C-alpha cells in the first residue's frame, strides 16, 4: 500500500500491530505521546522526535542554536502531554560533512539552555556523517506518578487548551514570506511578527501545574483538529468545538488581518504550537481556555450563530 494513501497515522496503526508485545513492564506501547514502562520506583516515560532538514526546518531561516532548542523542546512537550517530568535526553545527529564544529557547538548551546531550565541532563546520543541534509533525532526519558493517556476522555468532559493556537503556522508563513522577499515580496519583521516567528523556531512547552481530574491529554503538534481527533479515536468519543472560544494571540490576529488570511484555518489546522490539549469533567481550569466539550459521537465545529458543521482530522500529516 502506498504510504501516501494510508498517511503517517495509518502507518503507525500498522506498526502498532507489528510491534505487539506481552512484556509485563510495558504500561503503554505505541499510540500515545510517549511510551510508559514500569520501573522499580514508579513509571518511566520514553519518547523520540526527529527534525529533518527540508521537512521540519530550513537553514536559511533557522540558526543552529534554535535547532538545538527545538530538538529538545518538541520532546519535552510530549512528556508534558503525559503529565510527566522530563529528566534525561539523548541527541542523535546526522551531519553533512561540510559543517564545522562551531555549528554543532551552537546546537548544544541551544539544547543545554532549555535542558538547564527544566533540569534535564543530556546523557548521550549518536553522531554520523549524513550524505543528504541535516538530521536531529532526540530521545527523552521522564517520570511521573500517573499516566495521562489520550484515551481517557468521557462524554460531558470539557475540552481545554493551555495557550494560543496558530502562532507557529503563522510564524512559518512569515518566514517563508521573508524568503519570497528576495524575489520581490515585502514582508517586514515587526515586533508582532518576531513573536510569531519565535513561536515557530523556539517553541516553549509549559507543563500543567495540577493534573488532578484530567481525563486525557495530548500536545498540539500537528494541529488542533488532528490532535483532538487522536483523543476522540483513542477515547471512542466525539467532540464539539466552539470557534469563538479558540484562543489566538493579538500578534496572530494582526498578522492574519494584514495578510488577508482566514485566521481560523491556521488556528484549527496549523501545527507546532506545542500547547497542551486536555479534557476534564470540571468546567473551569486555571491557566487554560475551555474550547468545547466531549460528546458521545460525531465531531463538530460550532460558529457564533450556533451553526454546526462536522470536521475531519485535517492538519499536518507526513506522506499525505
Ligand atoms: P507525537 O506527534 O506525539 O510525537 P507521533 O505521531 O510521532 O506522536 O507518534 C505516535 C505514536 O506512534 C507514538 O507512540 C510513537 O512512539 C509511535 N511511533 C511513531 N513512529 C514509530 C515507528 N517508526 N516505530 C514505532 N512506533 C512509532
Ligand atoms: Mg505529541
Short mmCIF file of C-alpha atoms and ligand atoms in Angstrom, two decimals:
data_model
loop_
_atom_site.label_atom_id
_atom_site.label_comp_id
_atom_site.label_asym_id
_atom_site.label_seq_id
_atom_site.Cartn_x
_atom_site.Cartn_y
_atom_site.Cartn_z
CA UNK A 1 0.00 0.00 0.00
CA UNK A 2 1.31 3.43 -0.98
CA UNK A 3 2.22 5.49 2.10
CA UNK A 4 0.52 8.49 0.50
CA UNK A 5 -2.76 6.54 0.75
CA UNK A 6 -2.54 5.47 4.39
CA UNK A 7 -0.59 8.50 5.64
CA UNK A 8 1.59 8.72 8.74
CA UNK A 9 -1.22 7.75 11.11
CA UNK A 10 -2.32 4.77 9.03
CA UNK A 11 1.28 3.57 9.02
CA UNK A 12 1.61 3.99 12.80
CA UNK A 13 -1.56 1.90 13.22
CA UNK A 14 0.07 -0.89 11.20
CA UNK A 15 3.28 -0.59 13.26
CA UNK A 16 1.22 -0.90 16.41
CA UNK A 17 0.05 -4.34 15.22
CA UNK A 18 3.52 -5.40 14.08
CA UNK A 19 5.15 -4.46 17.41
CA UNK A 20 2.66 -6.09 19.81
CA UNK A 21 4.46 -7.21 22.94
CA UNK A 22 3.32 -9.05 26.04
CA UNK A 23 6.12 -7.83 28.28
CA UNK A 24 4.64 -7.03 31.70
CA UNK A 25 6.87 -3.99 32.09
CA UNK A 26 5.11 -2.08 29.30
CA UNK A 27 2.35 0.10 30.69
CA UNK A 28 1.84 1.87 27.37
CA UNK A 29 3.29 1.00 23.96
CA UNK A 30 2.79 2.64 20.56
CA UNK A 31 -0.04 5.11 20.18
CA UNK A 32 0.32 7.90 22.72
CA UNK A 33 2.67 10.86 23.14
CA UNK A 34 5.21 8.65 24.90
CA UNK A 35 5.62 5.03 25.85
CA UNK A 36 5.43 4.21 29.56
CA UNK A 37 7.26 1.42 31.34
CA UNK A 38 7.15 0.20 34.90
CA UNK A 39 10.36 0.59 36.90
CA UNK A 40 11.20 -0.27 40.49
CA UNK A 41 10.46 3.31 41.58
CA UNK A 42 7.38 4.01 39.51
CA UNK A 43 6.68 4.99 35.90
CA UNK A 44 9.19 5.98 33.24
CA UNK A 45 8.15 7.78 30.05
CA UNK A 46 10.18 7.48 26.82
CA UNK A 47 9.65 9.47 23.65
CA UNK A 48 11.51 10.16 20.37
CA UNK A 49 11.13 13.01 17.90
CA UNK A 50 13.03 13.90 14.76
CA UNK A 51 13.76 17.14 12.91
CA UNK A 52 14.69 16.77 9.23
CA UNK A 53 16.18 19.47 7.03
CA UNK A 54 13.78 20.34 4.22
CA UNK A 55 10.82 18.85 6.14
CA UNK A 56 10.91 20.47 9.58
CA UNK A 57 13.40 23.27 9.08
CA UNK A 58 15.17 25.39 6.51
CA UNK A 59 18.69 26.53 7.41
CA UNK A 60 18.16 29.77 5.52
CA UNK A 61 15.90 30.94 8.33
CA UNK A 62 16.78 28.99 11.45
CA UNK A 63 20.02 29.05 13.44
CA UNK A 64 21.81 26.02 14.86
CA UNK A 65 21.14 27.37 18.36
CA UNK A 66 17.39 27.46 17.64
CA UNK A 67 17.52 23.94 16.21
CA UNK A 68 19.19 22.59 19.35
CA UNK A 69 16.48 24.23 21.43
CA UNK A 70 13.67 22.87 19.26
CA UNK A 71 15.05 19.30 19.12
CA UNK A 72 14.69 19.11 22.90
CA UNK A 73 11.56 21.30 23.22
CA UNK A 74 9.42 19.06 20.98
CA UNK A 75 10.34 16.03 23.10
CA UNK A 76 9.67 17.90 26.37
CA UNK A 77 6.23 18.74 25.03
CA UNK A 78 5.42 15.02 24.64
CA UNK A 79 6.48 14.24 28.23
CA UNK A 80 4.36 17.16 29.50
CA UNK A 81 1.45 15.78 27.45
CA UNK A 82 1.57 12.63 29.61
CA UNK A 83 1.71 14.62 32.84
CA UNK A 84 5.39 13.70 33.29
CA UNK A 85 8.64 15.35 34.30
CA UNK A 86 11.46 15.23 31.69
CA UNK A 87 14.83 14.05 33.02
CA UNK A 88 17.36 12.55 30.58
CA UNK A 89 17.95 13.36 26.89
CA UNK A 90 19.90 11.61 24.11
CA UNK A 91 20.55 13.52 20.87
CA UNK A 92 21.44 11.79 17.59
CA UNK A 93 22.91 13.88 14.78
CA UNK A 94 23.32 13.16 11.05
CA UNK A 95 25.67 15.93 9.96
CA UNK A 96 26.66 16.89 6.39
CA UNK A 97 30.47 16.77 6.10
CA UNK A 98 30.69 20.46 5.17
CA UNK A 99 29.67 21.67 8.66
CA UNK A 100 32.21 22.79 11.23
CA UNK A 101 32.44 22.12 14.94
CA UNK A 102 31.17 25.61 15.79
CA UNK A 103 27.81 24.75 14.18
CA UNK A 104 27.48 21.69 16.41
CA UNK A 105 28.57 23.66 19.48
CA UNK A 106 25.67 26.04 18.77
CA UNK A 107 23.23 23.10 18.62
CA UNK A 108 24.35 22.03 22.09
CA UNK A 109 24.29 25.60 23.43
CA UNK A 110 20.61 25.80 22.39
CA UNK A 111 19.80 22.36 23.77
CA UNK A 112 21.68 22.94 27.05
CA UNK A 113 19.91 26.26 27.70
CA UNK A 114 16.45 24.67 27.70
CA UNK A 115 17.80 21.50 29.36
CA UNK A 116 19.10 23.57 32.29
CA UNK A 117 15.79 25.40 32.59
CA UNK A 118 13.92 22.12 33.12
CA UNK A 119 16.74 20.37 34.97
CA UNK A 120 17.25 17.83 32.17
CA UNK A 121 20.62 16.09 31.67
CA UNK A 122 21.93 15.31 28.18
CA UNK A 123 23.36 11.83 28.66
CA UNK A 124 24.19 10.54 25.18
CA UNK A 125 23.33 10.20 21.53
CA UNK A 126 24.91 9.18 18.26
CA UNK A 127 26.88 11.03 15.57
CA UNK A 128 27.08 10.16 11.86
CA UNK A 129 28.04 11.93 8.67
CA UNK A 130 24.94 12.49 6.57
CA UNK A 131 25.01 12.23 2.80
CA UNK A 132 21.88 14.31 2.33
CA UNK A 133 20.78 17.06 4.71
CA UNK A 134 20.95 17.61 8.44
CA UNK A 135 19.03 15.28 10.78
CA UNK A 136 18.41 15.68 14.51
CA UNK A 137 16.69 12.92 16.44
CA UNK A 138 16.13 13.13 20.17
CA UNK A 139 15.01 10.63 22.80
CA UNK A 140 13.76 11.93 26.12
CA UNK A 141 13.16 9.97 29.30
CA UNK A 142 10.96 11.26 32.11
CA UNK A 143 8.97 10.10 35.08
CA UNK A 144 5.64 10.62 36.83
CA UNK A 145 3.31 9.06 39.39
CA UNK A 146 0.44 8.61 36.95
CA UNK A 147 -0.10 8.35 33.18
CA UNK A 148 -2.48 10.74 31.43
CA UNK A 149 -3.39 8.98 28.19
CA UNK A 150 -5.16 10.11 25.03
CA UNK A 151 -7.80 7.50 25.78
CA UNK A 152 -9.47 8.73 28.99
CA UNK A 153 -11.90 11.40 27.70
CA UNK A 154 -15.54 10.84 28.67
CA UNK A 155 -18.86 12.26 27.46
CA UNK A 156 -19.61 15.58 29.18
CA UNK A 157 -15.93 16.45 29.81
CA UNK A 158 -14.83 19.95 28.90
CA UNK A 159 -12.04 20.42 26.34
CA UNK A 160 -9.23 22.86 27.18
CA UNK A 161 -6.08 24.24 25.56
CA UNK A 162 -3.29 25.87 27.55
CA UNK A 163 -2.29 28.59 25.07
CA UNK A 164 -2.96 30.35 21.77
CA UNK A 165 -3.22 28.36 18.54
CA UNK A 166 -1.97 29.18 15.06
CA UNK A 167 1.05 31.28 16.08
CA UNK A 168 3.62 28.79 14.84
CA UNK A 169 1.97 28.23 11.44
CA UNK A 170 1.69 32.00 11.00
CA UNK A 171 5.33 32.41 12.03
CA UNK A 172 6.36 29.84 9.44
CA UNK A 173 4.34 31.63 6.78
CA UNK A 174 6.04 34.90 7.63
CA UNK A 175 9.43 33.22 7.41
CA UNK A 176 8.58 31.78 4.02
CA UNK A 177 7.31 35.23 3.01
CA UNK A 178 10.67 36.58 4.06
CA UNK A 179 12.23 34.08 1.69
CA UNK A 180 9.92 35.38 -1.01
CA UNK A 181 11.08 38.92 -0.21
CA UNK A 182 14.25 38.14 -2.10
CA UNK A 183 12.02 37.61 -5.10
CA UNK A 184 10.31 40.97 -4.57
CA UNK A 185 7.58 40.27 -1.99
CA UNK A 186 7.93 42.59 1.00
CA UNK A 187 7.08 41.24 4.46
CA UNK A 188 8.87 43.35 7.11
CA UNK A 189 9.75 41.89 10.51
CA UNK A 190 7.94 43.87 13.23
CA UNK A 191 7.76 43.14 16.99
CA UNK A 192 4.49 41.29 16.26
CA UNK A 193 5.94 39.12 13.54
CA UNK A 194 9.08 38.40 15.52
CA UNK A 195 6.90 36.97 18.34
CA UNK A 196 5.20 34.67 15.80
CA UNK A 197 8.49 33.63 14.22
CA UNK A 198 9.92 32.86 17.64
CA UNK A 199 6.87 30.72 18.44
CA UNK A 200 7.72 28.67 15.36
CA UNK A 201 11.50 28.47 15.72
CA UNK A 202 11.76 28.19 19.50
CA UNK A 203 8.59 26.64 20.98
CA UNK A 204 8.38 26.89 24.76
CA UNK A 205 6.43 23.96 26.24
CA UNK A 206 4.74 24.70 29.56
CA UNK A 207 3.60 21.86 31.87
CA UNK A 208 0.28 21.78 33.66
CA UNK A 209 0.86 22.59 37.31
CA UNK A 210 -2.05 20.48 38.55
CA UNK A 211 -3.16 17.36 36.73
CA UNK A 212 -5.77 16.07 39.15
CA UNK A 213 -9.10 15.41 37.43
CA UNK A 214 -7.61 15.46 33.95
CA UNK A 215 -9.01 12.58 31.93
CA UNK A 216 -6.96 12.79 28.71
CA UNK A 217 -4.19 14.91 27.24
CA UNK A 218 -2.09 15.42 24.07
CA UNK A 219 0.19 18.19 22.86
CA UNK A 220 -0.83 20.17 19.79
CA UNK A 221 1.94 19.30 17.36
CA UNK A 222 0.02 18.52 14.15
CA UNK A 223 -2.91 20.93 14.56
CA UNK A 224 -5.94 21.16 16.87
CA UNK A 225 -8.29 19.14 14.63
CA UNK A 226 -5.83 16.26 14.16
CA UNK A 227 -4.73 16.16 17.78
CA UNK A 228 -8.29 16.36 19.11
CA UNK A 229 -9.19 13.58 16.67
CA UNK A 230 -6.48 11.41 18.27
CA UNK A 231 -8.18 11.94 21.66
CA UNK A 232 -11.59 11.12 20.11
CA UNK A 233 -10.25 7.99 18.34
CA UNK A 234 -8.45 6.67 21.40
CA UNK A 235 -11.28 7.53 23.82
CA UNK A 236 -14.04 6.41 21.44
CA UNK A 237 -15.97 9.66 21.84
CA UNK A 238 -16.96 12.72 19.79
CA UNK A 239 -16.31 16.44 20.32
CA UNK A 240 -17.81 19.88 19.82
CA UNK A 241 -15.55 22.91 19.45
CA UNK A 242 -16.81 26.49 19.73
CA UNK A 243 -14.93 28.51 17.13
CA UNK A 244 -15.16 31.78 19.08
CA UNK A 245 -13.60 30.17 22.16
CA UNK A 246 -10.37 29.22 20.42
CA UNK A 247 -7.61 31.38 21.91
CA UNK A 248 -5.45 33.32 19.46
CA UNK A 249 -2.79 35.92 20.17
CA UNK A 250 -3.09 39.60 19.30
CA UNK A 251 0.01 39.21 17.13
CA UNK A 252 -1.65 36.35 15.22
CA UNK A 253 -4.87 38.33 14.65
CA UNK A 254 -2.94 41.37 13.40
CA UNK A 255 -0.81 39.31 11.01
CA UNK A 256 -3.87 37.47 9.64
CA UNK A 257 -5.59 40.81 9.00
CA UNK A 258 -2.56 42.31 7.32
CA UNK A 259 -2.01 39.27 5.10
CA UNK A 260 -5.71 38.74 4.34
CA UNK A 261 -5.66 35.21 5.77
CA UNK A 262 -8.67 33.39 7.28
CA UNK A 263 -7.35 33.18 10.87
CA UNK A 264 -9.38 30.18 11.98
CA UNK A 265 -7.89 27.91 9.33
CA UNK A 266 -4.45 28.45 10.88
CA UNK A 267 -5.73 28.11 14.44
CA UNK A 268 -7.55 24.84 13.67
CA UNK A 269 -5.10 23.18 11.31
CA UNK A 270 -1.73 24.83 11.94
CA UNK A 271 0.72 22.58 13.74
CA UNK A 272 3.71 23.00 16.06
CA UNK A 273 2.13 25.24 18.69
CA UNK A 274 3.17 22.76 21.41
CA UNK A 275 0.43 23.84 23.80
CA UNK A 276 -1.47 21.15 25.70
CA UNK A 277 -4.96 19.97 24.78
CA UNK A 278 -6.76 18.16 27.60
CA UNK A 279 -10.15 17.10 28.90
CA UNK A 280 -11.63 17.29 32.37
CA UNK A 281 -15.10 16.95 33.93
CA UNK A 282 -14.55 20.36 35.55
CA UNK A 283 -15.75 23.41 33.57
CA UNK A 284 -13.06 25.79 34.81
CA UNK A 285 -9.31 25.26 34.83
CA UNK A 286 -6.71 27.77 35.88
CA UNK A 287 -4.35 28.86 33.06
CA UNK A 288 -6.37 27.08 30.35
CA UNK A 289 -9.09 28.01 27.84
CA UNK A 290 -12.30 25.98 27.59
CA UNK A 291 -12.94 25.49 23.86
CA UNK A 292 -15.61 22.80 23.75
CA UNK A 293 -16.89 19.57 25.14
CA UNK A 294 -16.74 15.84 24.64
CA UNK A 295 -19.90 14.25 23.26
CA UNK A 296 -20.88 10.66 22.61
CA UNK A 297 -20.40 10.65 18.82
CA UNK A 298 -19.52 12.98 15.93
CA UNK A 299 -17.02 15.82 15.57
CA UNK A 300 -18.39 19.34 15.15
CA UNK A 301 -17.34 22.96 14.90
CA UNK A 302 -19.91 25.49 16.06
CA UNK A 303 -19.84 29.13 14.90
CA UNK A 304 -21.05 32.21 16.78
CA UNK A 305 -24.57 31.82 15.37
CA UNK A 306 -24.74 28.27 16.70
CA UNK A 307 -24.39 26.72 13.23
CA UNK A 308 -22.82 23.26 13.42
CA UNK A 309 -20.68 21.57 10.79
CA UNK A 310 -18.66 18.41 11.11
CA UNK A 311 -14.88 18.46 10.94
CA UNK A 312 -12.28 15.99 9.75
CA UNK A 313 -8.81 15.33 11.14
CA UNK A 314 -7.13 17.93 8.91
CA UNK A 315 -3.72 19.41 9.68
CA UNK A 316 -0.15 18.24 9.19
CA UNK A 317 0.36 14.56 8.35
CA UNK A 318 3.51 13.10 6.83
CA UNK A 319 3.15 11.30 3.44
CA UNK A 320 -0.26 12.92 2.77
P1 LIG B 1 3.84 12.79 18.57
O1 LIG B 1 3.27 13.62 17.44
O2 LIG B 1 3.18 12.99 19.87
O3 LIG B 1 5.35 12.85 18.64
P2 LIG B 1 3.71 10.57 16.83
O4 LIG B 1 2.52 10.85 15.97
O5 LIG B 1 5.06 10.89 16.32
O6 LIG B 1 3.48 11.30 18.22
O7 LIG B 1 3.70 9.07 17.29
C1 LIG B 1 2.54 8.45 17.76
C2 LIG B 1 2.90 7.10 18.32
O8 LIG B 1 3.47 6.29 17.29
C3 LIG B 1 3.93 7.14 19.42
O9 LIG B 1 3.56 6.16 20.37
C4 LIG B 1 5.21 6.77 18.73
O10 LIG B 1 6.16 6.17 19.61
C5 LIG B 1 4.73 5.77 17.69
N1 LIG B 1 5.63 5.70 16.51
C6 LIG B 1 5.86 6.67 15.60
N2 LIG B 1 6.75 6.25 14.67
C7 LIG B 1 7.09 4.97 15.02
C8 LIG B 1 7.95 3.99 14.46
N3 LIG B 1 8.67 4.24 13.36
N4 LIG B 1 8.03 2.79 15.08
C9 LIG B 1 7.30 2.52 16.18
N5 LIG B 1 6.47 3.41 16.76
C10 LIG B 1 6.35 4.62 16.19
MG1 LIG B 2 2.68 14.57 20.95
#
